[in-house]
XYZ file of C-alpha atoms in Angstrom:
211
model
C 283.785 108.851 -208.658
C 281.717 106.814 -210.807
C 281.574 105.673 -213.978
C 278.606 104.179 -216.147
C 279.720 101.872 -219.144
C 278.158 100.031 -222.191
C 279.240 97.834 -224.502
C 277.157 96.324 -227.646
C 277.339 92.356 -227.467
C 278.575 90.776 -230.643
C 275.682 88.051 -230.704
C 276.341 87.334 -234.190
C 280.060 85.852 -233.957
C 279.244 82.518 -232.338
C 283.093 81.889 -231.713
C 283.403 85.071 -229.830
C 280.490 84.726 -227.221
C 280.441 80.638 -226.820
C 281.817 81.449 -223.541
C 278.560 83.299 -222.357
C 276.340 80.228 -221.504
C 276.240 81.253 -217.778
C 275.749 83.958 -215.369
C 279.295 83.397 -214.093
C 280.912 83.811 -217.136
C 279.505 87.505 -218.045
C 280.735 88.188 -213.656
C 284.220 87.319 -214.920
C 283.935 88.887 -218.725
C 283.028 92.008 -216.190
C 285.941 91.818 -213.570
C 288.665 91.361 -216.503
C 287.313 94.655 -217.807
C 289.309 96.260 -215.533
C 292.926 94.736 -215.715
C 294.395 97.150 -213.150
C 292.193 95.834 -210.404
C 293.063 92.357 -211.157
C 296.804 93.075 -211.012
C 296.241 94.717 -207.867
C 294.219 92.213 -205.829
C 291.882 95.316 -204.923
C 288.514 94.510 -206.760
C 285.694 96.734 -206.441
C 282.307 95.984 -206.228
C 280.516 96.927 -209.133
C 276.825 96.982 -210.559
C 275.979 95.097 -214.255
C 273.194 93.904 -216.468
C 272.911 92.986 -219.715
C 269.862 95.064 -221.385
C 268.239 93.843 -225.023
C 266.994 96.560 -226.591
C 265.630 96.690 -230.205
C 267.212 93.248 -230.814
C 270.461 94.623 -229.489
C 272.207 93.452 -226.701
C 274.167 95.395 -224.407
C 276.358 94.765 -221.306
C 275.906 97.535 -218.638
C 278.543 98.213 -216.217
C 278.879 100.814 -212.911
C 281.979 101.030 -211.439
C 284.340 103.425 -209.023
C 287.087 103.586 -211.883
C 287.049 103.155 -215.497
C 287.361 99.848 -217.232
C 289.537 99.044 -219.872
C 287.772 99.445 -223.291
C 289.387 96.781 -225.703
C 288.889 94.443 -222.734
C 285.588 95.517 -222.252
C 285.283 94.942 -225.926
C 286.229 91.117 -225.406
C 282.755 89.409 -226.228
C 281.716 92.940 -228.080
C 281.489 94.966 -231.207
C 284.735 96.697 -231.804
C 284.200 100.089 -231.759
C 281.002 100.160 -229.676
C 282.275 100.399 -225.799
C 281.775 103.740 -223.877
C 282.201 104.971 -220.671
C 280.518 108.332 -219.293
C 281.320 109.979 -215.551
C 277.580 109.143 -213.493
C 278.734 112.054 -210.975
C 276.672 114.539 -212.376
C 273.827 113.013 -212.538
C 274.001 111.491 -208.984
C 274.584 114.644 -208.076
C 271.646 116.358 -209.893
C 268.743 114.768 -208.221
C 266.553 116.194 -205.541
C 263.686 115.124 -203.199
C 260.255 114.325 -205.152
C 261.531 114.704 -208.591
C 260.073 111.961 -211.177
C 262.188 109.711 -213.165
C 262.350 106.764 -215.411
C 263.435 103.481 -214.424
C 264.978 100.336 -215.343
C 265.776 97.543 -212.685
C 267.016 94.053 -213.173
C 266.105 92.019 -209.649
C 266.304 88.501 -207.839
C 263.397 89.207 -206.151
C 263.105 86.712 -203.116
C 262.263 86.181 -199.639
C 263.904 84.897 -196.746
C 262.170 82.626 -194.315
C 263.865 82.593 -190.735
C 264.309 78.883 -189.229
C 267.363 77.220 -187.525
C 269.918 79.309 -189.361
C 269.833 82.573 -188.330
C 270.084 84.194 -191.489
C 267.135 82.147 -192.816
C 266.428 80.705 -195.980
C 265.821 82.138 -199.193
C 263.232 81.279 -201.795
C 262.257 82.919 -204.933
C 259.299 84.916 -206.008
C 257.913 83.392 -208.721
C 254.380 84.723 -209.867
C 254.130 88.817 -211.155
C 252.113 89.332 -208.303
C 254.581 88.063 -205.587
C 257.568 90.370 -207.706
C 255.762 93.381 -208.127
C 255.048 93.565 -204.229
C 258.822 93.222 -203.425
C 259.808 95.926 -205.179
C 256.989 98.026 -203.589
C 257.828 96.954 -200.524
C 261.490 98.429 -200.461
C 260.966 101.334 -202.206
C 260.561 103.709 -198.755
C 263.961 102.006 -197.453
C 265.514 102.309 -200.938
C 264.528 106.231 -200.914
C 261.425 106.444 -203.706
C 257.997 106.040 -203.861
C 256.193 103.508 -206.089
C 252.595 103.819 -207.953
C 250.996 100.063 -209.309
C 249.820 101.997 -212.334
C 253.305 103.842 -213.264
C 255.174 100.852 -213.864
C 256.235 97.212 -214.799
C 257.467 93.898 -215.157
C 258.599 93.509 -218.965
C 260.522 90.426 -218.575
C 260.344 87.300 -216.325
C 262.848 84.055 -216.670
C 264.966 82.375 -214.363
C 268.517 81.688 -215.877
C 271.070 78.900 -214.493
C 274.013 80.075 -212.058
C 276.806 77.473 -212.011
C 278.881 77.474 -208.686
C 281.720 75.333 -207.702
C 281.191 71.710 -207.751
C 279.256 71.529 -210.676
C 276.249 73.169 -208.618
C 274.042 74.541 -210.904
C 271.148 76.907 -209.228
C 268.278 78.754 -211.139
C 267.595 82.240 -210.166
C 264.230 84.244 -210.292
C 265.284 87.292 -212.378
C 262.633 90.255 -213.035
C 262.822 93.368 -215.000
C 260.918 96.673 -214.194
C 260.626 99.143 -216.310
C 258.280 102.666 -215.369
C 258.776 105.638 -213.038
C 259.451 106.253 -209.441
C 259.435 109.878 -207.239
C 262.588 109.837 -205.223
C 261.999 110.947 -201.691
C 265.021 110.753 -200.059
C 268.062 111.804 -202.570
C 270.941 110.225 -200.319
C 269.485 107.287 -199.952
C 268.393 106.912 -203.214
C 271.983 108.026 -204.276
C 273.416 104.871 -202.291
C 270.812 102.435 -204.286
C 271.893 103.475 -207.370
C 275.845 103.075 -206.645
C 275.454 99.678 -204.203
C 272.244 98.150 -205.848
C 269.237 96.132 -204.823
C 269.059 92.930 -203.234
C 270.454 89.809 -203.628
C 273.098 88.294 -206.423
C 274.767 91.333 -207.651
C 277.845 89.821 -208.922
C 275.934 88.196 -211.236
C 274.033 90.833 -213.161
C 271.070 91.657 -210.472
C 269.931 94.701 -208.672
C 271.080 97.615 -211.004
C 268.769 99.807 -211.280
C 269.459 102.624 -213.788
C 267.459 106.054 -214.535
C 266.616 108.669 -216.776
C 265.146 112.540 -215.144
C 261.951 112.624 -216.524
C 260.942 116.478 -218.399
């Protein structure tokens, strides 16, 4: 079971969201949405972004159980947290149907050298972002056009770790449409994401069935 949730951020109230200078801080806003995991030990990996839409902000959260709404609520506008069952819609799509896309990305590359897993760097120009997107799609299960979508928003925000490490992260959003091709696997990318970073807000992609 999955659930899709969405929260309206209160970026007015300055005392409530002072917190939210960070990725990490909107990672743990997210995990203490959902109390019962914490008490449990037992976290589950789950998919978030924060959208801004018509100078609105929203947090955007996927998850195997629902979260708790006055917790989700925390850094939010009372009143305006939600949660809707994704299973139906999951289970609605089929092989060459069209939809409409949103996908928040670290797009980067890995470059293999002594360490085996190699080391990453960031894309950094539209063109180098756009072509790592296209060149997943087949493994991710869809099929990507140039002219059907793009990149609406480009920055890199500031990931503190422990230490006082602070790294900057290549974050891209696309926005367009995509024709799945193989449902499963397509299935899987919506519910375990897209490359790198996803505790911190990358690689959920969510869609809308187009007609």
């Amino acid at each position: 079971m999955y659930y899709l949730s969405r929260v309206e951020i209160d970026t007015k109230n300055r005392r409530k969201i002072s917190d939210l200078s960070h990725l990490g801080a909107y990672h743990n806003w997210v995990e203490q949405s959902f109390p019962l995991e914490v008490a449990a030990g037992e976290r589950k990996r789950k998919l978030w972004r924060i959208d801004q839409i018509n100078n609105h902000r929203y947090l955007l959260v996927l998850s195997q159980s629902e979260p708790d709404l006055k917790s989700l609520e925390k850094y939010g506008i009372d009143g305006t947290g939600k949660c809707l069952k994704y299973d139906l819609l999951l289970d609605s799509l089929k092989e060459n149907q069209k939809v409409s896309f949103r996908l928040m990305a670290n797009p980067v590359r890995a470059v293999k050298g002594e360490n085996r897993r190699g080391r990453i760097y960031p894309h950094v120009t539209v063109e180098q972002q756009m072509a790592y997107l296209e060149s997943r799609a087949q493994g991710l299960g869809f099929s990507l056009e140039p002219e059907d979508y793009n990149i609406v928003q480009r920055d890199f925000p500031i990931l503190r770790k422990k230490g006082g490490i602070s790294v900057k992260l290549a974050r891209a959003v696309y926005e367009g449409s995509l024709t799945i091709k193989d449902a499963d696997i397509f299935r899987k990318t919506l519910t375990e994401g897209i490359g790198r970073e996803k505790a911190y807000g990358f690689g959920m992609m969510t869609i809308l069935p187009r007609g």
